[in-house]
Short mmCIF file of C-alpha atoms and ligand atoms in Angstrom, two decimals:
data_model
loop_
_atom_site.label_atom_id
_atom_site.label_comp_id
_atom_site.label_asym_id
_atom_site.label_seq_id
_atom_site.Cartn_x
_atom_site.Cartn_y
_atom_site.Cartn_z
CA UNK A 1 62.19 146.12 59.43
CA UNK A 2 60.93 144.38 56.26
CA UNK A 3 61.46 146.21 52.73
CA UNK A 4 58.61 148.13 51.34
CA UNK A 5 57.11 145.50 49.09
CA UNK A 6 54.24 147.94 48.22
CA UNK A 7 56.01 150.92 46.93
CA UNK A 8 54.93 150.90 43.35
CA UNK A 9 51.21 149.99 44.44
CA UNK A 10 50.91 153.46 46.19
CA UNK A 11 49.55 156.57 44.08
CA UNK A 12 52.73 158.53 43.61
CA UNK A 13 53.46 161.79 45.82
CA UNK A 14 56.48 162.76 44.11
CA UNK A 15 58.45 161.00 41.08
CA UNK A 16 60.90 157.98 42.44
CA UNK A 17 64.49 158.21 41.84
CA UNK A 18 65.69 154.50 41.21
CA UNK A 19 69.22 153.75 41.57
CA UNK A 20 70.71 151.24 38.68
CA UNK A 21 73.35 149.36 40.43
CA UNK A 22 74.67 148.76 37.05
CA UNK A 23 76.90 151.93 37.32
CA UNK A 24 78.08 150.74 41.22
CA UNK A 25 81.57 149.96 41.83
CA UNK A 26 80.70 146.39 41.49
CA UNK A 27 84.02 145.54 44.28
CA UNK A 28 81.83 147.33 47.25
CA UNK A 29 78.48 146.78 45.75
CA UNK A 30 76.68 146.77 49.18
CA UNK A 31 78.23 149.78 50.46
CA UNK A 32 77.57 151.93 47.32
CA UNK A 33 74.04 150.73 47.11
CA UNK A 34 73.63 151.95 50.58
CA UNK A 35 75.38 155.08 49.77
CA UNK A 36 72.75 155.83 47.04
CA UNK A 37 69.75 155.18 49.02
CA UNK A 38 71.44 157.48 51.66
CA UNK A 39 72.05 159.82 49.01
CA UNK A 40 68.19 160.17 48.33
CA UNK A 41 67.46 157.28 45.89
CA UNK A 42 64.00 155.79 46.80
CA UNK A 43 64.64 152.22 45.48
CA UNK A 44 67.44 150.35 43.71
CA UNK A 45 67.42 148.94 40.24
CA UNK A 46 69.24 145.74 39.28
CA UNK A 47 69.66 145.34 35.28
CA UNK A 48 69.79 141.85 34.74
CA UNK A 49 71.40 140.89 31.17
CA UNK A 50 71.61 137.41 29.69
CA UNK A 51 73.85 138.35 26.79
CA UNK A 52 71.29 136.96 24.34
CA UNK A 53 68.18 139.74 24.38
CA UNK A 54 70.71 142.10 25.11
CA UNK A 55 74.53 142.11 23.87
CA UNK A 56 75.87 142.21 27.48
CA UNK A 57 75.89 139.99 30.93
CA UNK A 58 75.60 141.63 34.22
CA UNK A 59 74.49 139.76 37.33
CA UNK A 60 71.94 136.85 38.29
CA UNK A 61 70.04 136.07 41.74
CA UNK A 62 73.09 135.82 43.80
CA UNK A 63 74.19 139.20 43.20
CA UNK A 64 70.76 140.44 44.17
CA UNK A 65 70.68 138.28 46.93
CA UNK A 66 73.91 139.96 47.95
CA UNK A 67 72.13 143.42 47.49
CA UNK A 68 69.22 142.34 49.66
CA UNK A 69 71.63 141.45 52.40
CA UNK A 70 73.37 144.37 52.32
CA UNK A 71 70.36 146.71 52.26
CA UNK A 72 67.54 144.64 53.92
CA UNK A 73 65.04 147.80 53.86
CA UNK A 74 65.48 148.70 50.05
CA UNK A 75 62.85 148.30 47.36
CA UNK A 76 64.39 146.01 44.55
CA UNK A 77 63.29 146.65 41.09
CA UNK A 78 64.68 143.60 39.13
CA UNK A 79 64.85 144.58 35.41
CA UNK A 80 64.76 141.50 33.22
CA UNK A 81 66.65 141.95 29.87
CA UNK A 82 66.35 138.20 29.24
CA UNK A 83 65.05 136.12 26.44
CA UNK A 84 63.18 133.77 28.94
CA UNK A 85 62.13 135.64 32.24
CA UNK A 86 59.92 133.00 33.31
CA UNK A 87 63.02 130.69 34.58
CA UNK A 88 64.18 133.61 36.56
CA UNK A 89 61.11 134.51 38.62
CA UNK A 90 61.42 132.15 41.25
CA UNK A 91 65.07 132.60 41.72
CA UNK A 92 64.71 136.29 41.85
CA UNK A 93 61.89 136.12 44.41
CA UNK A 94 64.00 133.88 46.33
CA UNK A 95 66.64 136.25 46.20
CA UNK A 96 64.56 139.12 47.73
CA UNK A 97 63.02 140.84 44.63
CA UNK A 98 60.07 143.28 45.30
CA UNK A 99 58.98 143.98 41.86
CA UNK A 100 60.19 142.05 38.28
CA UNK A 101 60.10 143.72 35.24
CA UNK A 102 60.17 141.83 31.82
CA UNK A 103 60.08 142.96 28.30
CA UNK A 104 57.08 142.66 25.68
CA UNK A 105 59.25 141.56 22.94
CA UNK A 106 60.38 138.23 24.55
CA UNK A 107 58.30 134.82 24.01
CA UNK A 108 55.61 133.67 26.62
CA UNK A 109 52.55 135.13 27.55
CA UNK A 110 52.80 138.50 29.70
CA UNK A 111 49.62 137.73 31.77
CA UNK A 112 50.68 134.49 32.75
CA UNK A 113 54.37 135.70 33.70
CA UNK A 114 52.72 138.42 35.58
CA UNK A 115 50.27 136.12 37.52
CA UNK A 116 53.64 133.41 38.24
CA UNK A 117 55.26 136.70 39.63
CA UNK A 118 52.22 137.64 41.93
CA UNK A 119 52.05 134.27 42.96
CA UNK A 120 55.48 134.38 44.44
CA UNK A 121 54.75 137.57 45.99
CA UNK A 122 56.40 140.18 43.76
CA UNK A 123 55.14 143.24 42.19
CA UNK A 124 55.29 143.27 38.02
CA UNK A 125 56.16 145.62 35.33
CA UNK A 126 56.29 145.29 31.49
CA UNK A 127 59.17 147.05 29.64
CA UNK A 128 59.45 148.01 26.07
CA UNK A 129 62.75 149.07 23.86
CA UNK A 130 62.45 152.28 22.18
CA UNK A 131 61.57 151.01 18.64
CA UNK A 132 58.85 148.88 19.72
CA UNK A 133 55.59 150.48 19.71
CA UNK A 134 53.59 151.18 22.56
CA UNK A 135 50.51 149.53 21.19
CA UNK A 136 52.27 146.47 22.45
CA UNK A 137 51.22 147.45 25.88
CA UNK A 138 47.64 148.17 25.18
CA UNK A 139 46.25 144.53 25.82
CA UNK A 140 48.03 144.68 29.26
CA UNK A 141 47.67 148.01 30.67
CA UNK A 142 45.86 147.00 33.90
CA UNK A 143 47.73 143.55 34.65
CA UNK A 144 51.25 145.64 35.74
CA UNK A 145 52.09 147.66 38.42
CA UNK A 146 54.45 149.30 36.22
CA UNK A 147 55.16 149.92 32.30
CA UNK A 148 58.89 150.35 31.85
CA UNK A 149 60.16 152.74 28.60
CA UNK A 150 63.45 152.08 27.57
CA UNK A 151 64.82 155.54 26.63
CA UNK A 152 68.37 153.57 24.94
CA UNK A 153 69.07 150.61 23.35
CA UNK A 154 69.14 148.02 26.88
CA UNK A 155 72.41 146.44 27.18
CA UNK A 156 74.63 149.33 28.60
CA UNK A 157 74.42 152.02 31.18
CA UNK A 158 76.06 155.75 29.92
CA UNK A 159 73.91 156.20 26.73
CA UNK A 160 72.60 159.22 25.58
CA UNK A 161 68.77 159.35 26.08
CA UNK A 162 66.36 159.25 23.12
CA UNK A 163 63.82 161.63 23.23
CA UNK A 164 61.51 160.19 20.59
CA UNK A 165 60.26 157.93 23.45
CA UNK A 166 58.56 160.76 25.57
CA UNK A 167 55.43 160.19 22.89
CA UNK A 168 55.21 156.32 24.25
CA UNK A 169 55.36 157.66 27.81
CA UNK A 170 52.27 160.21 27.39
CA UNK A 171 50.38 157.53 25.54
CA UNK A 172 50.72 155.42 28.63
CA UNK A 173 50.08 157.71 31.02
CA UNK A 174 46.97 159.11 29.21
CA UNK A 175 45.73 155.60 29.02
CA UNK A 176 46.72 154.67 32.82
CA UNK A 177 45.87 157.69 34.76
CA UNK A 178 46.91 156.94 38.30
CA UNK A 179 46.45 153.29 37.76
CA UNK A 180 50.15 152.12 37.47
CA UNK A 181 54.06 153.44 37.35
CA UNK A 182 55.47 154.59 34.54
CA UNK A 183 59.37 154.01 34.60
CA UNK A 184 61.61 155.81 32.40
CA UNK A 185 65.16 153.83 31.89
CA UNK A 186 68.18 155.20 30.00
CA UNK A 187 70.06 158.25 29.62
CA UNK A 188 68.15 159.83 32.77
CA UNK A 189 70.17 162.63 34.25
CA UNK A 190 69.36 166.29 35.83
CA UNK A 191 69.01 167.45 31.91
CA UNK A 192 66.36 164.93 30.95
CA UNK A 193 64.49 164.12 34.18
CA UNK A 194 62.39 167.25 33.84
CA UNK A 195 61.24 165.87 30.21
CA UNK A 196 60.49 162.40 31.68
CA UNK A 197 58.04 163.67 34.34
CA UNK A 198 56.53 166.13 32.16
CA UNK A 199 55.62 163.38 30.07
CA UNK A 200 54.56 161.60 32.85
CA UNK A 201 56.84 159.47 34.38
CA UNK A 202 57.10 158.42 38.11
CA UNK A 203 60.30 156.22 38.47
CA UNK A 204 63.15 157.38 36.77
CA UNK A 205 65.95 155.08 36.87
CA UNK A 206 69.51 156.86 36.65
CA UNK A 207 72.90 154.72 36.53
CA UNK A 208 75.88 156.58 35.37
CA UNK A 209 74.27 160.12 36.23
CA UNK A 210 74.00 158.90 39.83
CA UNK A 211 77.09 156.53 40.44
CA UNK A 212 79.38 158.07 38.04
CA UNK A 213 78.75 161.63 39.67
CA UNK A 214 81.51 163.12 41.71
CA UNK A 215 79.02 163.77 44.48
CA UNK A 216 76.30 161.02 44.89
CA UNK A 217 73.93 162.87 47.29
CA UNK A 218 74.53 166.27 45.13
CA UNK A 219 73.81 164.43 42.26
CA UNK A 220 70.61 162.62 43.72
CA UNK A 221 69.38 166.03 44.73
CA UNK A 222 69.53 167.40 41.41
CA UNK A 223 67.65 164.63 40.09
CA UNK A 224 64.85 165.05 42.54
CA UNK A 225 64.91 168.86 41.73
CA UNK A 226 64.67 168.43 38.02
CA UNK A 227 62.21 165.79 38.17
CA UNK A 228 59.79 168.27 40.18
CA UNK A 229 60.13 170.64 37.53
CA UNK A 230 59.10 168.38 35.34
C1 DX5 B 301 70.19 149.73 30.33
C2 DX5 B 301 69.77 149.66 31.73
C3 DX5 B 301 69.59 150.70 32.30
C4 DX5 B 301 70.68 151.44 32.51
C5 DX5 B 301 70.89 152.79 32.71
O1 DX5 B 301 70.25 148.60 29.45
O2 DX5 B 301 68.58 149.20 31.51
O3 DX5 B 301 68.94 150.64 33.69
O4 DX5 B 301 71.33 150.85 33.93
O5 DX5 B 301 72.22 153.10 32.69
P1 DX5 B 301 72.18 154.84 32.33
O6 DX5 B 301 71.14 155.75 33.53
O7 DX5 B 301 73.93 155.50 32.62
O8 DX5 B 301 71.52 155.17 31.06
ZN1 ZN B 302 67.14 148.89 33.64
#
């Protein structure tokens, strides 16, 4: 069965839980990613860092391709924390990405990058760092399937949620209606998921609160329950 490439384009029924494999056990990445999906995650979030846009390195297309082989039916949501996303659109399309999100802070025309990503058969998202004014998304609201709000400074998992970004989320949801997804990324766990959905998020990314939990299934259930209360 092919991956559900249209997941971000359908109206949300309930908030989606995206398991960020950044906190998975890299020594058994395929199994751990599958385990997260069986535990209740709706999709996998793949954090790509170039050591330039963010002060860390993580994974590239080869790792994404390996995850695709291990999880052929999963929706792969690739988050490019890189200075030059244009270089990586085709490699990630070939590696099986369903959607690719790049940052508004980087150089390059977001509309041109989005068009290229779509040409390659991927959905497309636009992200911004916590301190970036949400108005930077305004010219591009309708051009993206998803707008990602960083709720930590990107580069590492396991950081504390920055509640100030909830105002950005509300601003986006008010303008988007049900036209696009709003994704929260960073410090999302059972304690913060409700505030995120209350502010209009419908995709919750979680790395440490899921993969760091003693019981993945219970952690995923707690996240869904908290999200539903928001
Ligand atoms: C941070 C990444 C996040 C990260 C979230 O730079 O973009 O996706 O994996 O990690 P947690 O959920 O542990 O904050
Ligand atoms: Zn991310």
